[in-house]
mmCIF file of C-alpha atoms in Angstrom:
data_model
loop_
_atom_site.group_PDB
_atom_site.id
_atom_site.type_symbol
_atom_site.label_atom_id
_atom_site.label_comp_id
_atom_site.label_asym_id
_atom_site.label_seq_id
_atom_site.Cartn_x
_atom_site.Cartn_y
_atom_site.Cartn_z
ATOM 1 C CA MET A 1 -29.063 26.974 24.633
ATOM 2 C CA ASN A 2 -26.420 26.409 27.278
ATOM 3 C CA ASP A 3 -24.382 29.111 26.380
ATOM 4 C CA LEU A 4 -26.933 31.557 27.102
ATOM 5 C CA ILE A 5 -26.644 33.717 30.328
ATOM 6 C CA GLU A 6 -27.956 32.386 33.549
ATOM 7 C CA PHE A 7 -30.609 34.087 35.412
ATOM 8 C CA GLN A 8 -30.101 35.334 38.973
ATOM 9 C CA TYR A 9 -34.115 35.574 40.151
ATOM 10 C CA GLN A 10 -35.979 37.610 42.872
ATOM 11 C CA TYR A 11 -39.473 37.223 44.195
ATOM 12 C CA ASP A 12 -42.124 39.903 45.412
ATOM 13 C CA LYS A 13 -44.648 39.515 47.950
ATOM 14 C CA ASN A 14 -46.570 37.297 45.753
ATOM 15 C CA ASN A 15 -43.619 34.755 45.001
ATOM 16 C CA ARG A 16 -43.833 35.770 41.611
ATOM 17 C CA PRO A 17 -39.715 35.432 40.190
ATOM 18 C CA LEU A 18 -38.213 38.381 38.662
ATOM 19 C CA ILE A 19 -35.149 39.475 36.706
ATOM 20 C CA SER A 20 -32.933 41.838 35.839
ATOM 21 C CA GLY A 21 -34.479 44.058 33.142
ATOM 22 C CA LEU A 22 -30.889 45.134 32.775
ATOM 23 C CA MET A 23 -29.524 42.218 32.515
ATOM 24 C CA LEU A 24 -31.971 40.654 30.137
ATOM 25 C CA HIS A 25 -31.096 43.764 28.030
ATOM 26 C CA GLN A 26 -27.896 42.614 27.190
ATOM 27 C CA ALA A 27 -28.634 39.159 27.234
ATOM 28 C CA LEU A 28 -30.838 39.754 24.285
ATOM 29 C CA GLY A 29 -27.795 42.123 22.537
ATOM 30 C CA VAL A 30 -30.218 45.234 22.039
ATOM 31 C CA LYS A 31 -27.915 48.142 20.862
ATOM 32 C CA THR A 32 -30.188 51.010 21.976
ATOM 33 C CA PRO A 33 -29.363 52.142 25.494
ATOM 34 C CA TYR A 34 -30.942 50.309 28.015
ATOM 35 C CA ARG A 35 -32.428 54.247 29.716
ATOM 36 C CA LYS A 36 -34.012 54.712 26.346
ATOM 37 C CA TRP A 37 -34.867 50.899 25.503
ATOM 38 C CA PHE A 38 -36.866 50.204 28.589
ATOM 39 C CA PRO A 39 -39.157 53.315 28.260
ATOM 40 C CA ARG A 40 -39.732 52.756 24.729
ATOM 41 C CA VAL A 41 -40.664 48.943 25.728
ATOM 42 C CA CYS A 42 -43.103 50.092 28.710
ATOM 43 C CA GLU A 43 -44.901 52.308 27.077
ATOM 44 C CA GLY A 44 -48.867 51.720 26.819
ATOM 45 C CA ARG A 45 -48.072 47.922 27.644
ATOM 46 C CA TYR A 46 -46.502 47.118 31.322
ATOM 47 C CA ALA A 47 -46.933 49.044 34.687
ATOM 48 C CA ALA A 48 -44.940 50.032 37.376
ATOM 49 C CA GLY A 49 -45.565 47.979 40.212
ATOM 50 C CA VAL A 50 -47.538 45.465 38.579
ATOM 51 C CA ASP A 51 -45.118 43.999 35.746
ATOM 52 C CA TYR A 52 -41.758 45.177 37.268
ATOM 53 C CA VAL A 53 -40.231 47.776 39.931
ATOM 54 C CA THR A 54 -37.256 49.913 39.533
ATOM 55 C CA SER A 55 -34.169 49.234 41.362
ATOM 56 C CA ASP A 56 -30.896 52.039 41.765
ATOM 57 C CA ILE A 57 -27.761 51.187 41.256
ATOM 58 C CA PHE A 58 -24.936 53.028 41.824
ATOM 59 C CA VAL A 59 -21.775 52.062 39.824
ATOM 60 C CA ARG A 60 -18.536 53.157 40.690
ATOM 61 C CA ARG A 61 -15.628 55.307 38.050
ATOM 62 C CA ALA A 62 -12.358 53.646 37.378
ATOM 63 C CA ASP A 63 -10.646 55.334 40.503
ATOM 64 C CA GLY A 64 -13.080 53.931 43.029
ATOM 65 C CA ALA A 65 -15.637 56.871 43.317
ATOM 66 C CA LEU A 66 -19.238 56.569 42.962
ATOM 67 C CA MET A 67 -20.714 57.962 40.076
ATOM 68 C CA PRO A 68 -23.181 60.710 40.925
ATOM 69 C CA ASN A 69 -26.509 59.471 39.040
ATOM 70 C CA PRO A 70 -27.687 56.132 39.840
ATOM 71 C CA LEU A 71 -28.128 53.393 37.076
ATOM 72 C CA HIS A 72 -31.585 52.419 37.245
ATOM 73 C CA ASP A 73 -32.609 48.642 37.072
ATOM 74 C CA HIS A 74 -35.412 46.759 36.610
ATOM 75 C CA TRP A 75 -37.077 43.649 37.865
ATOM 76 C CA ILE A 76 -39.415 42.437 36.037
ATOM 77 C CA THR A 77 -41.988 39.832 36.156
ATOM 78 C CA LEU A 78 -41.697 36.404 33.644
ATOM 79 C CA ASP A 79 -44.592 37.109 31.625
ATOM 80 C CA MET A 80 -43.188 40.452 30.746
ATOM 81 C CA ALA A 81 -39.509 38.898 29.999
ATOM 82 C CA LYS A 82 -41.230 36.093 28.200
ATOM 83 C CA GLU A 83 -43.184 39.592 25.473
ATOM 84 C CA ILE A 84 -40.325 41.432 25.198
ATOM 85 C CA CYS A 85 -38.328 38.028 23.799
ATOM 86 C CA MET A 86 -41.410 37.793 21.676
ATOM 87 C CA MET A 87 -40.678 41.378 20.458
ATOM 88 C CA GLN A 88 -37.249 41.218 19.904
ATOM 89 C CA ASN A 89 -38.247 38.482 16.852
ATOM 90 C CA SER A 90 -34.345 36.656 17.027
ATOM 91 C CA GLU A 91 -33.690 32.914 17.604
ATOM 92 C CA THR A 92 -32.098 34.051 21.323
ATOM 93 C CA GLY A 93 -35.539 36.048 22.240
ATOM 94 C CA ARG A 94 -37.222 32.648 21.734
ATOM 95 C CA GLN A 95 -34.626 30.621 23.750
ATOM 96 C CA PHE A 96 -34.519 33.032 26.702
ATOM 97 C CA ARG A 97 -38.546 32.705 26.371
ATOM 98 C CA ARG A 98 -38.669 29.213 26.405
ATOM 99 C CA ARG A 99 -36.061 29.198 28.900
ATOM 100 C CA PHE A 100 -38.346 31.545 31.212
ATOM 101 C CA ILE A 101 -41.493 28.995 30.252
ATOM 102 C CA ALA A 102 -39.551 26.072 31.482
ATOM 103 C CA LYS A 103 -38.985 27.993 34.924
ATOM 104 C CA GLU A 104 -42.455 28.518 35.155
ATOM 105 C CA GLU A 105 -43.412 25.253 34.316
ATOM 106 C CA THR A 106 -40.809 23.970 37.411
ATOM 107 C CA MET A 107 -42.702 26.179 39.528
ATOM 108 C CA ARG A 108 -45.933 24.576 38.839
ATOM 109 C CA ARG A 109 -44.781 21.231 39.271
ATOM 110 C CA THR A 110 -42.638 22.225 42.682
ATOM 111 C CA ALA A 111 -45.536 24.075 43.998
ATOM 112 C CA ALA A 112 -47.848 20.855 42.718
ATOM 113 C CA LYS A 113 -45.747 18.369 44.603
ATOM 114 C CA ASP A 114 -45.563 20.503 47.285
ATOM 115 C CA SER A 115 -49.702 20.765 47.900
ATOM 116 C CA ARG A 116 -50.041 17.080 47.107
ATOM 117 C CA ASN A 117 -47.012 16.407 49.917
ATOM 118 C CA LEU A 118 -48.576 19.119 52.213
ATOM 119 C CA ARG A 119 -52.095 17.315 51.561
ATOM 120 C CA SER A 120 -50.917 13.775 52.064
ATOM 121 C CA THR A 121 -49.413 14.785 55.091
ATOM 122 C CA TYR A 122 -52.199 16.328 56.296
ATOM 123 C CA LEU A 123 -54.251 12.825 55.669
ATOM 124 C CA LEU A 124 -52.078 10.347 57.227
ATOM 125 C CA LEU A 125 -51.953 12.243 60.496
ATOM 126 C CA GLU A 126 -55.638 12.644 60.867
ATOM 127 C CA ALA A 127 -56.401 9.467 59.571
ATOM 128 C CA SER A 128 -56.391 6.371 61.668
ATOM 129 C CA GLU A 129 -54.128 3.251 60.888
ATOM 130 C CA GLU A 130 -56.799 1.376 59.226
ATOM 131 C CA GLU A 131 -57.153 4.806 57.076
ATOM 132 C CA ARG A 132 -53.650 5.251 56.372
ATOM 133 C CA LYS A 133 -53.297 1.619 55.595
ATOM 134 C CA ARG A 134 -55.927 2.092 52.750
ATOM 135 C CA LEU A 135 -54.636 5.105 51.380
ATOM 136 C CA GLU A 136 -51.567 3.814 50.852
ATOM 137 C CA ALA A 137 -53.057 0.362 49.348
ATOM 138 C CA GLU A 138 -54.986 2.215 46.507
ATOM 139 C CA TYR A 139 -51.917 4.876 45.843
ATOM 140 C CA GLN A 140 -50.066 1.216 44.954
ATOM 141 C CA ARG A 141 -53.035 0.527 43.314
ATOM 142 C CA GLN A 142 -53.275 3.858 41.108
ATOM 143 C CA ALA A 143 -48.826 3.470 40.705
ATOM 144 C CA ALA A 144 -49.824 0.063 39.113
ATOM 145 C CA VAL A 145 -52.364 0.763 37.168
ATOM 146 C CA ILE A 146 -50.334 4.193 35.767
ATOM 147 C CA ALA A 147 -47.345 1.682 35.274
ATOM 148 C CA LYS A 148 -49.180 -0.365 33.183
ATOM 149 C CA GLN A 149 -50.678 1.783 31.036
ATOM 150 C CA ASN A 150 -47.617 3.251 30.295
ATOM 151 C CA ASP A 151 -45.950 -0.235 29.228
ATOM 152 C CA ALA A 152 -48.717 -0.442 27.097
ATOM 153 C CA ILE A 153 -48.281 3.071 25.717
ATOM 154 C CA ASN A 154 -44.899 1.936 25.048
ATOM 155 C CA LEU A 155 -45.582 -1.749 24.287
ATOM 156 C CA LYS A 156 -48.338 0.031 21.043
ATOM 157 C CA THR A 157 -45.400 2.994 20.552
ATOM 158 C CA ALA A 158 -42.817 0.691 19.458
ATOM 159 C CA ALA A 159 -45.450 -1.722 17.348
ATOM 160 C CA ILE A 160 -45.895 1.220 15.224
ATOM 161 C CA LEU A 161 -42.963 2.859 14.548
ATOM 162 C CA ALA A 162 -41.515 -1.488 13.461
ATOM 163 C CA GLN A 163 -45.230 -1.556 11.344
ATOM 164 C CA ASN A 164 -43.917 1.954 10.001
ATOM 165 C CA THR A 165 -40.430 0.469 9.216
ATOM 166 C CA LYS A 166 -41.752 -2.781 7.888
ATOM 167 C CA ILE A 167 -44.288 -0.615 5.422
ATOM 168 C CA THR A 168 -41.226 1.578 4.192
ATOM 169 C CA ASN A 169 -39.134 -2.037 3.398
ATOM 170 C CA MET A 170 -42.511 -2.967 1.417
ATOM 171 C CA ASP A 171 -42.767 0.166 -0.259
ATOM 172 C CA THR A 172 -39.131 -0.094 -1.286
ATOM 173 C CA GLN A 173 -39.434 -3.705 -2.238
ATOM 174 C CA ILE A 174 -42.155 -2.591 -4.541
ATOM 175 C CA SER A 175 -40.336 -0.296 -6.247
ATOM 176 C CA ASN A 176 -37.447 -1.915 -6.707
ATOM 177 C CA GLN A 177 -39.974 -5.232 -7.501
ATOM 178 C CA GLY A 178 -41.954 -2.820 -10.092
ATOM 179 C CA SER A 179 -38.037 -1.753 -11.480
ATOM 180 C CA ARG A 180 -37.279 -5.293 -12.416
ATOM 181 C CA ILE A 181 -40.554 -5.896 -13.902
ATOM 182 C CA ARG A 182 -40.265 -3.233 -16.258
ATOM 183 C CA GLN A 183 -36.232 -3.673 -16.828
ATOM 184 C CA MET A 184 -37.629 -7.586 -17.883
ATOM 185 C CA GLN A 185 -40.717 -6.862 -20.052
ATOM 186 C CA PRO A 186 -39.563 -6.973 -22.831
ATOM 187 C CA LYS A 187 -37.403 -10.060 -22.584
ATOM 188 C CA ALA A 188 -40.978 -11.931 -20.454
ATOM 189 C CA ASP A 189 -42.892 -10.209 -24.437
ATOM 190 C CA TYR A 190 -40.006 -11.933 -26.176
ATOM 191 C CA TYR A 191 -40.171 -15.462 -24.315
ATOM 192 C CA ASP A 192 -44.231 -15.464 -24.442
ATOM 193 C CA LYS A 193 -44.460 -15.104 -27.951
ATOM 194 C CA VAL A 194 -41.357 -17.433 -28.828
ATOM 195 C CA LEU A 195 -42.860 -20.217 -26.561
ATOM 196 C CA SER A 196 -46.614 -19.654 -26.955
ATOM 197 C CA ALA A 197 -47.511 -21.244 -29.898
ATOM 198 C CA PRO A 198 -49.549 -24.811 -29.318
ATOM 199 C CA ASP A 199 -49.007 -28.096 -31.028
ATOM 200 C CA THR A 200 -45.641 -29.072 -32.568
ATOM 201 C CA TYR A 201 -43.034 -27.554 -34.447
ATOM 202 C CA CYS A 202 -39.883 -28.564 -36.816
ATOM 203 C CA THR A 203 -36.389 -27.369 -35.670
ATOM 204 C CA THR A 204 -36.279 -24.912 -38.774
ATOM 205 C CA THR A 205 -39.271 -22.823 -37.001
ATOM 206 C CA ILE A 206 -38.385 -23.148 -33.598
ATOM 207 C CA ALA A 207 -34.464 -21.791 -34.917
ATOM 208 C CA LYS A 208 -36.254 -19.291 -37.009
ATOM 209 C CA ASP A 209 -37.997 -17.839 -33.385
ATOM 210 C CA TYR A 210 -34.179 -17.392 -32.382
ATOM 211 C CA GLY A 211 -32.508 -16.054 -35.191
ATOM 212 C CA LEU A 212 -30.691 -19.076 -35.850
ATOM 213 C CA THR A 213 -30.346 -21.861 -38.590
ATOM 214 C CA ALA A 214 -31.406 -25.702 -38.466
ATOM 215 C CA THR A 215 -28.206 -26.643 -38.759
ATOM 216 C CA LEU A 216 -26.391 -24.320 -35.535
ATOM 217 C CA LEU A 217 -29.615 -25.445 -33.531
ATOM 218 C CA ASN A 218 -29.402 -29.284 -34.415
ATOM 219 C CA ASP A 219 -25.217 -28.896 -33.331
ATOM 220 C CA PHE A 220 -25.962 -26.920 -30.377
ATOM 221 C CA LEU A 221 -28.463 -29.641 -29.311
ATOM 222 C CA HIS A 222 -26.203 -32.380 -30.178
ATOM 223 C CA THR A 223 -23.447 -30.581 -28.116
ATOM 224 C CA GLN A 224 -25.364 -30.444 -25.764
ATOM 225 C CA GLY A 225 -25.973 -33.923 -25.433
ATOM 226 C CA VAL A 226 -29.881 -34.438 -26.352
ATOM 227 C CA GLN A 227 -29.758 -35.716 -29.567
ATOM 228 C CA PHE A 228 -27.805 -37.828 -32.053
ATOM 229 C CA LYS A 229 -28.160 -38.208 -35.719
ATOM 230 C CA ASN A 230 -28.213 -42.052 -37.777
ATOM 231 C CA GLN A 231 -29.048 -42.309 -41.531
ATOM 232 C CA ASP A 232 -32.796 -42.379 -40.662
ATOM 233 C CA GLY A 233 -32.436 -38.288 -39.350
ATOM 234 C CA TRP A 234 -31.755 -36.763 -35.849
ATOM 235 C CA HIS A 235 -32.996 -38.597 -32.524
ATOM 236 C CA LEU A 236 -33.160 -37.978 -28.722
ATOM 237 C CA TYR A 237 -31.011 -39.816 -26.830
ATOM 238 C CA ARG A 238 -32.308 -42.115 -23.723
ATOM 239 C CA LYS A 239 -32.157 -39.193 -21.042
ATOM 240 C CA TYR A 240 -34.750 -37.446 -23.177
ATOM 241 C CA ASP A 241 -36.460 -40.020 -24.882
ATOM 242 C CA GLY A 242 -40.111 -40.965 -24.127
ATOM 243 C CA LYS A 243 -40.294 -37.588 -21.963
ATOM 244 C CA GLY A 244 -42.738 -35.623 -24.275
ATOM 245 C CA TYR A 245 -39.996 -33.462 -25.859
ATOM 246 C CA VAL A 246 -41.002 -34.839 -29.389
ATOM 247 C CA LYS A 247 -43.544 -36.234 -31.358
ATOM 248 C CA THR A 248 -43.099 -38.408 -34.703
ATOM 249 C CA GLU A 249 -44.661 -37.877 -37.950
ATOM 250 C CA THR A 250 -44.541 -40.768 -40.598
ATOM 251 C CA PHE A 251 -44.300 -39.459 -44.693
ATOM 252 C CA ILE A 252 -45.166 -41.352 -47.302
ATOM 253 C CA CYS A 253 -43.396 -40.652 -50.716
ATOM 254 C CA ASN A 254 -44.545 -42.792 -53.977
ATOM 255 C CA TYR A 255 -42.246 -42.889 -56.971
ATOM 256 C CA GLY A 256 -44.185 -44.878 -59.186
ATOM 257 C CA PRO A 257 -43.632 -48.751 -58.412
ATOM 258 C CA TYR A 258 -42.246 -47.348 -55.608
ATOM 259 C CA GLN A 259 -42.494 -45.878 -51.699
ATOM 260 C CA SER A 260 -40.174 -44.086 -49.686
ATOM 261 C CA VAL A 261 -41.110 -43.722 -45.914
ATOM 262 C CA HIS A 262 -39.275 -40.582 -43.816
ATOM 263 C CA ILE A 263 -39.907 -40.276 -39.994
ATOM 264 C CA THR A 264 -39.694 -36.955 -39.060
ATOM 265 C CA MET A 265 -39.190 -35.160 -35.772
ATOM 266 C CA ARG A 266 -41.488 -32.518 -34.337
ATOM 267 C CA TRP A 267 -40.610 -30.385 -30.989
ATOM 268 C CA THR A 268 -43.288 -30.328 -28.535
ATOM 269 C CA GLN A 269 -44.547 -27.016 -26.976
ATOM 270 C CA LYS A 270 -42.252 -28.798 -23.379
ATOM 271 C CA GLY A 271 -39.217 -29.707 -26.094
ATOM 272 C CA ARG A 272 -39.181 -26.234 -27.012
ATOM 273 C CA GLU A 273 -39.113 -24.832 -23.037
ATOM 274 C CA LEU A 274 -36.282 -27.206 -22.716
ATOM 275 C CA ILE A 275 -34.487 -25.673 -25.817
ATOM 276 C CA ASP A 276 -35.245 -22.224 -24.391
ATOM 277 C CA GLN A 277 -33.201 -23.632 -21.333
ATOM 278 C CA LEU A 278 -30.380 -25.411 -22.724
ATOM 279 C CA LEU A 279 -29.750 -21.650 -24.829
ATOM 280 C CA ARG A 280 -30.743 -19.137 -21.785
ATOM 281 C CA LYS A 281 -27.997 -21.685 -19.565
ATOM 282 C CA ALA A 282 -25.413 -21.556 -22.371
ATOM 283 C CA GLY A 283 -25.427 -18.080 -22.197
ATOM 284 C CA TRP A 284 -27.571 -17.283 -25.733
ATOM 285 C CA LYS A 285 -30.437 -13.995 -24.827
ATOM 286 C CA PRO A 286 -32.922 -12.411 -26.643
ATOM 287 C CA GLY A 287 -31.917 -11.089 -29.604
ATOM 288 C CA ASP A 288 -28.498 -12.947 -30.254
ATOM 289 C CA LYS A 289 -27.893 -13.878 -33.850
ATOM 290 C CA LYS A 290 -25.551 -16.497 -33.058
ATOM 291 C CA LEU A 291 -25.216 -19.355 -30.400
ATOM 292 C CA PRO A 292 -22.530 -18.769 -27.601
ATOM 293 C CA ALA A 293 -19.424 -20.347 -27.697
ATOM 294 C CA SER A 294 -20.607 -24.144 -26.405
ATOM 295 C CA GLY A 295 -22.580 -24.324 -29.387
ATOM 296 C CA ASP A 296 -20.231 -23.704 -32.343
ATOM 297 C CA GLY A 297 -21.577 -26.492 -34.171
ATOM 298 C CA LYS A 298 -18.743 -28.870 -34.145
ATOM 299 C CA GLY A 299 -20.100 -31.468 -31.997
ATOM 300 C CA ARG A 300 -20.484 -35.166 -32.919
ATOM 301 C CA LYS A 301 -22.251 -35.776 -36.420
#
């Protein structure tokens, strides 16, 4: 819009701003010759002496001589100019219309300001010194109130913008969390299934839950420093013993006149969780069919 033609304004007896119709015709890029275009625009819409006044321009030829017939120009009001711009239905026309509206707004503000200034001057001249001081104090008070209201509006606006940003961030976080939850749901279902059973379990049962054999799982727990084996079977190292990870069961087998006593170690729910944590820490994932490299069964026997 800064590249548009700058109009020169004239003012009629009512102090209304007028612009050249010929210049507007050129600025809008109308292809129809001005002498045909302007009467067509005015037909049935605008009246001479009300919406425009005619002005004759004498144009010189290339040799310096005046043309025998004058070129008719018209000084049109801004209201007429705005309507013509809208009739063109082009971006240039809309831009000029906005410029004319801005011109009118500037004039209104200037007139209002002049009016206020004149009234204030009159009051100050006519009022007594005491009245003048009272008016000045009231003006300052109102200005302070307006400034305070503007500050409050600015703070509320900033708070609203910050809240909108926070809501946007929360929506993004919720969306991301939803995606992560959907990605982790199969794993969570698997872990719930593996760790949800009550009571105690033998190593074979737990190993099957992970797609392993009891031998592989026992060897893995041995390499992890959880248990050791002697002639009586597997036992927990002192670090894990007595922490509620296992329970022992005693079985008595009769062989004729003889009896054989066997002690079996069974894992509690807490023990299963310990095993699950160790497996995941070592790199095992749900569905793996073998242990990580650290659990290859080559630990101490």
